[in-house]
Amino acid sequence: SGPDGSAAQDTTPAEPSAPAGPSAEDVAAAAQMSAGDRAEMIRGMVARLEGDLIENGGTPERWAQLFKALGVLGETDRARAAWQAAEKDLAGDAAGLARVRAAAEAAGALR
């Protein structure tokens, strides 16, 4: 409790909304992997991001990160499905949706 007997307040800052990327340990581990193992690790990371966004929604930045990754992987079908989810998730954020649309277009999701 606080000095005046009241309950202590949690002053821990909220988690930042910036896209989460690989940790330093992930990067170090990836440097030691074969190209095939590294590609598999990347695909797993993209799949986790995709699943989380489709299930829980997210920020425009995280959606754009997903579309960039799917574009690099050449996963246009997955990008199309993700675009439908992003449109629903960001329906109330026209500016955010516009930013995501550019990344989705680059990934081939709107063709």
PDB file of N, CA and C in Angstrom, residues 2-72:
ATOM      1  N   GLY A   2       0.279   2.363  -0.365  1.00  0.00           N
ATOM      2  CA  GLY A   2       1.007   3.626  -0.470  1.00  0.00           C
ATOM      3  C   GLY A   2       1.249   4.226   0.898  1.00  0.00           C
ATOM      4  N   PRO A   3       1.981   5.349   0.972  1.00  0.00           N
ATOM      5  CA  PRO A   3       2.327   5.962   2.259  1.00  0.00           C
ATOM      6  C   PRO A   3       1.114   6.433   3.046  1.00  0.00           C
ATOM      7  N   ASP A   4       0.007   6.742   2.360  1.00  0.00           N
ATOM      8  CA  ASP A   4      -1.179   7.205   3.069  1.00  0.00           C
ATOM      9  C   ASP A   4      -2.148   6.061   3.386  1.00  0.00           C
ATOM     10  N   GLY A   5      -1.702   4.812   3.176  1.00  0.00           N
ATOM     11  CA  GLY A   5      -2.531   3.658   3.458  1.00  0.00           C
ATOM     12  C   GLY A   5      -3.402   3.215   2.296  1.00  0.00           C
ATOM     13  N   SER A   6      -3.393   3.977   1.190  1.00  0.00           N
ATOM     14  CA  SER A   6      -4.190   3.592   0.034  1.00  0.00           C
ATOM     15  C   SER A   6      -3.467   2.491  -0.747  1.00  0.00           C
ATOM     16  N   ALA A   7      -4.199   1.803  -1.581  1.00  0.00           N
ATOM     17  CA  ALA A   7      -3.601   0.746  -2.394  1.00  0.00           C
ATOM     18  C   ALA A   7      -2.603   1.364  -3.365  1.00  0.00           C
ATOM     19  N   ALA A   8      -1.478   0.675  -3.548  1.00  0.00           N
ATOM     20  CA  ALA A   8      -0.452   1.163  -4.480  1.00  0.00           C
ATOM     21  C   ALA A   8      -0.976   1.025  -5.904  1.00  0.00           C
ATOM     22  N   GLN A   9      -0.665   1.999  -6.724  1.00  0.00           N
ATOM     23  CA  GLN A   9      -1.073   1.978  -8.121  1.00  0.00           C
ATOM     24  C   GLN A   9       0.033   1.351  -8.962  1.00  0.00           C
ATOM     25  N   ASP A  10      -0.355   0.562  -9.957  1.00  0.00           N
ATOM     26  CA  ASP A  10       0.618  -0.010 -10.880  1.00  0.00           C
ATOM     27  C   ASP A  10       0.970   1.071 -11.896  1.00  0.00           C
ATOM     28  N   THR A  11       2.229   1.484 -11.894  1.00  0.00           N
ATOM     29  CA  THR A  11       2.663   2.532 -12.822  1.00  0.00           C
ATOM     30  C   THR A  11       3.500   1.961 -13.957  1.00  0.00           C
ATOM     31  N   THR A  12       3.419   0.634 -14.166  1.00  0.00           N
ATOM     32  CA  THR A  12       4.146   0.011 -15.261  1.00  0.00           C
ATOM     33  C   THR A  12       3.599   0.551 -16.573  1.00  0.00           C
ATOM     34  N   PRO A  13       4.479   1.026 -17.457  1.00  0.00           N
ATOM     35  CA  PRO A  13       3.971   1.544 -18.733  1.00  0.00           C
ATOM     36  C   PRO A  13       3.335   0.431 -19.564  1.00  0.00           C
ATOM     37  N   ALA A  14       2.348   0.794 -20.343  1.00  0.00           N
ATOM     38  CA  ALA A  14       1.688  -0.165 -21.222  1.00  0.00           C
ATOM     39  C   ALA A  14       2.671  -0.624 -22.291  1.00  0.00           C
ATOM     40  N   GLU A  15       2.419  -1.800 -22.811  1.00  0.00           N
ATOM     41  CA  GLU A  15       3.258  -2.309 -23.892  1.00  0.00           C
ATOM     42  C   GLU A  15       3.123  -1.377 -25.095  1.00  0.00           C
ATOM     43  N   PRO A  16       4.218  -1.126 -25.804  1.00  0.00           N
ATOM     44  CA  PRO A  16       4.123  -0.277 -26.990  1.00  0.00           C
ATOM     45  C   PRO A  16       3.323  -0.976 -28.082  1.00  0.00           C
ATOM     46  N   SER A  17       2.713  -0.194 -28.952  1.00  0.00           N
ATOM     47  CA  SER A  17       1.903  -0.780 -30.016  1.00  0.00           C
ATOM     48  C   SER A  17       2.713  -1.006 -31.282  1.00  0.00           C
ATOM     49  N   ALA A  18       4.008  -0.780 -31.212  1.00  0.00           N
ATOM     50  CA  ALA A  18       4.863  -1.015 -32.381  1.00  0.00           C
ATOM     51  C   ALA A  18       4.869  -2.498 -32.727  1.00  0.00           C
ATOM     52  N   PRO A  19       5.032  -2.815 -34.002  1.00  0.00           N
ATOM     53  CA  PRO A  19       5.063  -4.221 -34.394  1.00  0.00           C
ATOM     54  C   PRO A  19       6.171  -4.970 -33.659  1.00  0.00           C
ATOM     55  N   ALA A  20       5.808  -6.139 -33.156  1.00  0.00           N
ATOM     56  CA  ALA A  20       6.801  -6.958 -32.478  1.00  0.00           C
ATOM     57  C   ALA A  20       7.627  -7.686 -33.526  1.00  0.00           C
ATOM     58  N   GLY A  21       8.903  -7.629 -33.391  1.00  0.00           N
ATOM     59  CA  GLY A  21       9.790  -8.328 -34.306  1.00  0.00           C
ATOM     60  C   GLY A  21      10.549  -9.401 -33.568  1.00  0.00           C
ATOM     61  N   PRO A  22      11.474 -10.016 -34.239  1.00  0.00           N
ATOM     62  CA  PRO A  22      12.256 -11.057 -33.583  1.00  0.00           C
ATOM     63  C   PRO A  22      13.125 -10.471 -32.479  1.00  0.00           C
ATOM     64  N   SER A  23      13.318 -11.264 -31.432  1.00  0.00           N
ATOM     65  CA  SER A  23      14.181 -10.832 -30.337  1.00  0.00           C
ATOM     66  C   SER A  23      15.640 -10.953 -30.762  1.00  0.00           C
ATOM     67  N   ALA A  24      16.526 -10.387 -29.971  1.00  0.00           N
ATOM     68  CA  ALA A  24      17.957 -10.511 -30.250  1.00  0.00           C
ATOM     69  C   ALA A  24      18.359 -11.983 -30.265  1.00  0.00           C
ATOM     70  N   GLU A  25      17.751 -12.775 -29.378  1.00  0.00           N
ATOM     71  CA  GLU A  25      18.044 -14.205 -29.345  1.00  0.00           C
ATOM     72  C   GLU A  25      17.589 -14.887 -30.636  1.00  0.00           C
ATOM     73  N   ASP A  26      16.401 -14.483 -31.150  1.00  0.00           N
ATOM     74  CA  ASP A  26      15.906 -15.049 -32.405  1.00  0.00           C
ATOM     75  C   ASP A  26      16.868 -14.748 -33.552  1.00  0.00           C
ATOM     76  N   VAL A  27      17.356 -13.513 -33.599  1.00  0.00           N
ATOM     77  CA  VAL A  27      18.272 -13.110 -34.668  1.00  0.00           C
ATOM     78  C   VAL A  27      19.574 -13.902 -34.563  1.00  0.00           C
ATOM     79  N   ALA A  28      20.093 -14.032 -33.344  1.00  0.00           N
ATOM     80  CA  ALA A  28      21.331 -14.789 -33.148  1.00  0.00           C
ATOM     81  C   ALA A  28      21.143 -16.250 -33.540  1.00  0.00           C
ATOM     82  N   ALA A  29      20.005 -16.831 -33.146  1.00  0.00           N
ATOM     83  CA  ALA A  29      19.735 -18.225 -33.492  1.00  0.00           C
ATOM     84  C   ALA A  29      19.598 -18.383 -35.005  1.00  0.00           C
ATOM     85  N   ALA A  30      18.943 -17.436 -35.652  1.00  0.00           N
ATOM     86  CA  ALA A  30      18.750 -17.507 -37.096  1.00  0.00           C
ATOM     87  C   ALA A  30      20.081 -17.461 -37.840  1.00  0.00           C
ATOM     88  N   ALA A  31      21.031 -16.712 -37.301  1.00  0.00           N
ATOM     89  CA  ALA A  31      22.342 -16.604 -37.955  1.00  0.00           C
ATOM     90  C   ALA A  31      23.066 -17.942 -37.983  1.00  0.00           C
ATOM     91  N   GLN A  32      22.731 -18.825 -37.050  1.00  0.00           N
ATOM     92  CA  GLN A  32      23.379 -20.132 -36.977  1.00  0.00           C
ATOM     93  C   GLN A  32      22.629 -21.218 -37.759  1.00  0.00           C
ATOM     94  N   MET A  33      21.462 -20.884 -38.300  1.00  0.00           N
ATOM     95  CA  MET A  33      20.616 -21.872 -38.978  1.00  0.00           C
ATOM     96  C   MET A  33      20.982 -22.021 -40.440  1.00  0.00           C
ATOM     97  N   SER A  34      20.585 -23.161 -40.993  1.00  0.00           N
ATOM     98  CA  SER A  34      20.680 -23.343 -42.446  1.00  0.00           C
ATOM     99  C   SER A  34      19.630 -22.449 -43.092  1.00  0.00           C
ATOM    100  N   ALA A  35      19.763 -22.203 -44.380  1.00  0.00           N
ATOM    101  CA  ALA A  35      18.788 -21.363 -45.087  1.00  0.00           C
ATOM    102  C   ALA A  35      17.390 -21.954 -44.987  1.00  0.00           C
ATOM    103  N   GLY A  36      17.270 -23.264 -45.088  1.00  0.00           N
ATOM    104  CA  GLY A  36      15.962 -23.912 -44.997  1.00  0.00           C
ATOM    105  C   GLY A  36      15.350 -23.763 -43.628  1.00  0.00           C
ATOM    106  N   ASP A  37      16.162 -23.953 -42.580  1.00  0.00           N
ATOM    107  CA  ASP A  37      15.660 -23.799 -41.217  1.00  0.00           C
ATOM    108  C   ASP A  37      15.255 -22.353 -40.949  1.00  0.00           C
ATOM    109  N   ARG A  38      16.037 -21.411 -41.464  1.00  0.00           N
ATOM    110  CA  ARG A  38      15.739 -19.989 -41.277  1.00  0.00           C
ATOM    111  C   ARG A  38      14.417 -19.647 -41.965  1.00  0.00           C
ATOM    112  N   ALA A  39      14.222 -20.154 -43.181  1.00  0.00           N
ATOM    113  CA  ALA A  39      12.976 -19.900 -43.907  1.00  0.00           C
ATOM    114  C   ALA A  39      11.789 -20.477 -43.150  1.00  0.00           C
ATOM    115  N   GLU A  40      11.959 -21.656 -42.569  1.00  0.00           N
ATOM    116  CA  GLU A  40      10.885 -22.279 -41.794  1.00  0.00           C
ATOM    117  C   GLU A  40      10.565 -21.449 -40.553  1.00  0.00           C
ATOM    118  N   MET A  41      11.601 -20.921 -39.888  1.00  0.00           N
ATOM    119  CA  MET A  41      11.394 -20.081 -38.711  1.00  0.00           C
ATOM    120  C   MET A  41      10.614 -18.821 -39.100  1.00  0.00           C
ATOM    121  N   ILE A  42      10.976 -18.218 -40.213  1.00  0.00           N
ATOM    122  CA  ILE A  42      10.295 -17.011 -40.686  1.00  0.00           C
ATOM    123  C   ILE A  42       8.836 -17.320 -41.003  1.00  0.00           C
ATOM    124  N   ARG A  43       8.593 -18.424 -41.692  1.00  0.00           N
ATOM    125  CA  ARG A  43       7.211 -18.812 -42.018  1.00  0.00           C
ATOM    126  C   ARG A  43       6.395 -19.005 -40.741  1.00  0.00           C
ATOM    127  N   GLY A  44       7.012 -19.590 -39.717  1.00  0.00           N
ATOM    128  CA  GLY A  44       6.322 -19.781 -38.442  1.00  0.00           C
ATOM    129  C   GLY A  44       5.982 -18.457 -37.780  1.00  0.00           C
ATOM    130  N   MET A  45       6.914 -17.511 -37.825  1.00  0.00           N
ATOM    131  CA  MET A  45       6.677 -16.196 -37.229  1.00  0.00           C
ATOM    132  C   MET A  45       5.541 -15.478 -37.963  1.00  0.00           C
ATOM    133  N   VAL A  46       5.533 -15.583 -39.292  1.00  0.00           N
ATOM    134  CA  VAL A  46       4.471 -14.949 -40.088  1.00  0.00           C
ATOM    135  C   VAL A  46       3.126 -15.609 -39.783  1.00  0.00           C
ATOM    136  N   ALA A  47       3.118 -16.929 -39.656  1.00  0.00           N
ATOM    137  CA  ALA A  47       1.876 -17.639 -39.363  1.00  0.00           C
ATOM    138  C   ALA A  47       1.323 -17.236 -37.995  1.00  0.00           C
ATOM    139  N   ARG A  48       2.211 -17.051 -37.004  1.00  0.00           N
ATOM    140  CA  ARG A  48       1.747 -16.627 -35.679  1.00  0.00           C
ATOM    141  C   ARG A  48       1.164 -15.210 -35.735  1.00  0.00           C
ATOM    142  N   LEU A  49       1.828 -14.309 -36.454  1.00  0.00           N
ATOM    143  CA  LEU A  49       1.321 -12.943 -36.607  1.00  0.00           C
ATOM    144  C   LEU A  49      -0.036 -12.964 -37.309  1.00  0.00           C
ATOM    145  N   GLU A  50      -0.125 -13.731 -38.380  1.00  0.00           N
ATOM    146  CA  GLU A  50      -1.360 -13.837 -39.145  1.00  0.00           C
ATOM    147  C   GLU A  50      -2.499 -14.366 -38.264  1.00  0.00           C
ATOM    148  N   GLY A  51      -2.248 -15.435 -37.536  1.00  0.00           N
ATOM    149  CA  GLY A  51      -3.275 -16.016 -36.679  1.00  0.00           C
ATOM    150  C   GLY A  51      -3.745 -15.046 -35.609  1.00  0.00           C
ATOM    151  N   ASP A  52      -2.786 -14.356 -34.997  1.00  0.00           N
ATOM    152  CA  ASP A  52      -3.127 -13.395 -33.952  1.00  0.00           C
ATOM    153  C   ASP A  52      -3.978 -12.254 -34.510  1.00  0.00           C
ATOM    154  N   LEU A  53      -3.586 -11.716 -35.663  1.00  0.00           N
ATOM    155  CA  LEU A  53      -4.340 -10.601 -36.244  1.00  0.00           C
ATOM    156  C   LEU A  53      -5.736 -11.026 -36.679  1.00  0.00           C
ATOM    157  N   ILE A  54      -5.847 -12.180 -37.298  1.00  0.00           N
ATOM    158  CA  ILE A  54      -7.158 -12.629 -37.767  1.00  0.00           C
ATOM    159  C   ILE A  54      -8.068 -12.923 -36.582  1.00  0.00           C
ATOM    160  N   GLU A  55      -7.509 -13.477 -35.514  1.00  0.00           N
ATOM    161  CA  GLU A  55      -8.321 -13.814 -34.339  1.00  0.00           C
ATOM    162  C   GLU A  55      -8.628 -12.598 -33.472  1.00  0.00           C
ATOM    163  N   ASN A  56      -7.633 -11.729 -33.268  1.00  0.00           N
ATOM    164  CA  ASN A  56      -7.764 -10.644 -32.290  1.00  0.00           C
ATOM    165  C   ASN A  56      -7.743  -9.239 -32.873  1.00  0.00           C
ATOM    166  N   GLY A  57      -7.458  -9.100 -34.151  1.00  0.00           N
ATOM    167  CA  GLY A  57      -7.303  -7.773 -34.735  1.00  0.00           C
ATOM    168  C   GLY A  57      -5.982  -7.152 -34.302  1.00  0.00           C
ATOM    169  N   GLY A  58      -5.734  -5.942 -34.760  1.00  0.00           N
ATOM    170  CA  GLY A  58      -4.478  -5.297 -34.404  1.00  0.00           C
ATOM    171  C   GLY A  58      -4.372  -3.903 -34.973  1.00  0.00           C
ATOM    172  N   THR A  59      -3.210  -3.320 -34.789  1.00  0.00           N
ATOM    173  CA  THR A  59      -2.966  -1.969 -35.282  1.00  0.00           C
ATOM    174  C   THR A  59      -2.725  -1.986 -36.788  1.00  0.00           C
ATOM    175  N   PRO A  60      -2.909  -0.852 -37.446  1.00  0.00           N
ATOM    176  CA  PRO A  60      -2.585  -0.787 -38.869  1.00  0.00           C
ATOM    177  C   PRO A  60      -1.129  -1.186 -39.135  1.00  0.00           C
ATOM    178  N   GLU A  61      -0.230  -0.834 -38.230  1.00  0.00           N
ATOM    179  CA  GLU A  61       1.185  -1.159 -38.428  1.00  0.00           C
ATOM    180  C   GLU A  61       1.418  -2.673 -38.430  1.00  0.00           C
ATOM    181  N   ARG A  62       0.734  -3.372 -37.524  1.00  0.00           N
ATOM    182  CA  ARG A  62       0.891  -4.843 -37.490  1.00  0.00           C
ATOM    183  C   ARG A  62       0.280  -5.479 -38.728  1.00  0.00           C
ATOM    184  N   TRP A  63      -0.873  -4.971 -39.184  1.00  0.00           N
ATOM    185  CA  TRP A  63      -1.468  -5.503 -40.412  1.00  0.00           C
ATOM    186  C   TRP A  63      -0.525  -5.267 -41.594  1.00  0.00           C
ATOM    187  N   ALA A  64       0.035  -4.057 -41.677  1.00  0.00           N
ATOM    188  CA  ALA A  64       0.958  -3.755 -42.778  1.00  0.00           C
ATOM    189  C   ALA A  64       2.174  -4.672 -42.717  1.00  0.00           C
ATOM    190  N   GLN A  65       2.675  -4.940 -41.515  1.00  0.00           N
ATOM    191  CA  GLN A  65       3.808  -5.859 -41.346  1.00  0.00           C
ATOM    192  C   GLN A  65       3.445  -7.242 -41.900  1.00  0.00           C
ATOM    193  N   LEU A  66       2.239  -7.707 -41.611  1.00  0.00           N
ATOM    194  CA  LEU A  66       1.804  -9.005 -42.128  1.00  0.00           C
ATOM    195  C   LEU A  66       1.775  -8.998 -43.654  1.00  0.00           C
ATOM    196  N   PHE A  67       1.202  -7.951 -44.252  1.00  0.00           N
ATOM    197  CA  PHE A  67       1.113  -7.913 -45.709  1.00  0.00           C
ATOM    198  C   PHE A  67       2.493  -7.852 -46.361  1.00  0.00           C
ATOM    199  N   LYS A  68       3.407  -7.108 -45.754  1.00  0.00           N
ATOM    200  CA  LYS A  68       4.769  -7.070 -46.295  1.00  0.00           C
ATOM    201  C   LYS A  68       5.391  -8.464 -46.270  1.00  0.00           C
ATOM    202  N   ALA A  69       5.221  -9.171 -45.161  1.00  0.00           N
ATOM    203  CA  ALA A  69       5.788 -10.519 -45.035  1.00  0.00           C
ATOM    204  C   ALA A  69       5.138 -11.479 -46.029  1.00  0.00           C
ATOM    205  N   LEU A  70       3.811 -11.431 -46.142  1.00  0.00           N
ATOM    206  CA  LEU A  70       3.132 -12.322 -47.088  1.00  0.00           C
ATOM    207  C   LEU A  70       3.547 -12.011 -48.522  1.00  0.00           C
ATOM    208  N   GLY A  71       3.770 -10.740 -48.835  1.00  0.00           N
ATOM    209  CA  GLY A  71       4.242 -10.370 -50.169  1.00  0.00           C
ATOM    210  C   GLY A  71       5.614 -10.944 -50.458  1.00  0.00           C
ATOM    211  N   VAL A  72       6.520 -10.843 -49.492  1.00  0.00           N
ATOM    212  CA  VAL A  72       7.869 -11.392 -49.659  1.00  0.00           C
ATOM    213  C   VAL A  72       7.810 -12.903 -49.869  1.00  0.00           C
TER     214      VAL A  72
END
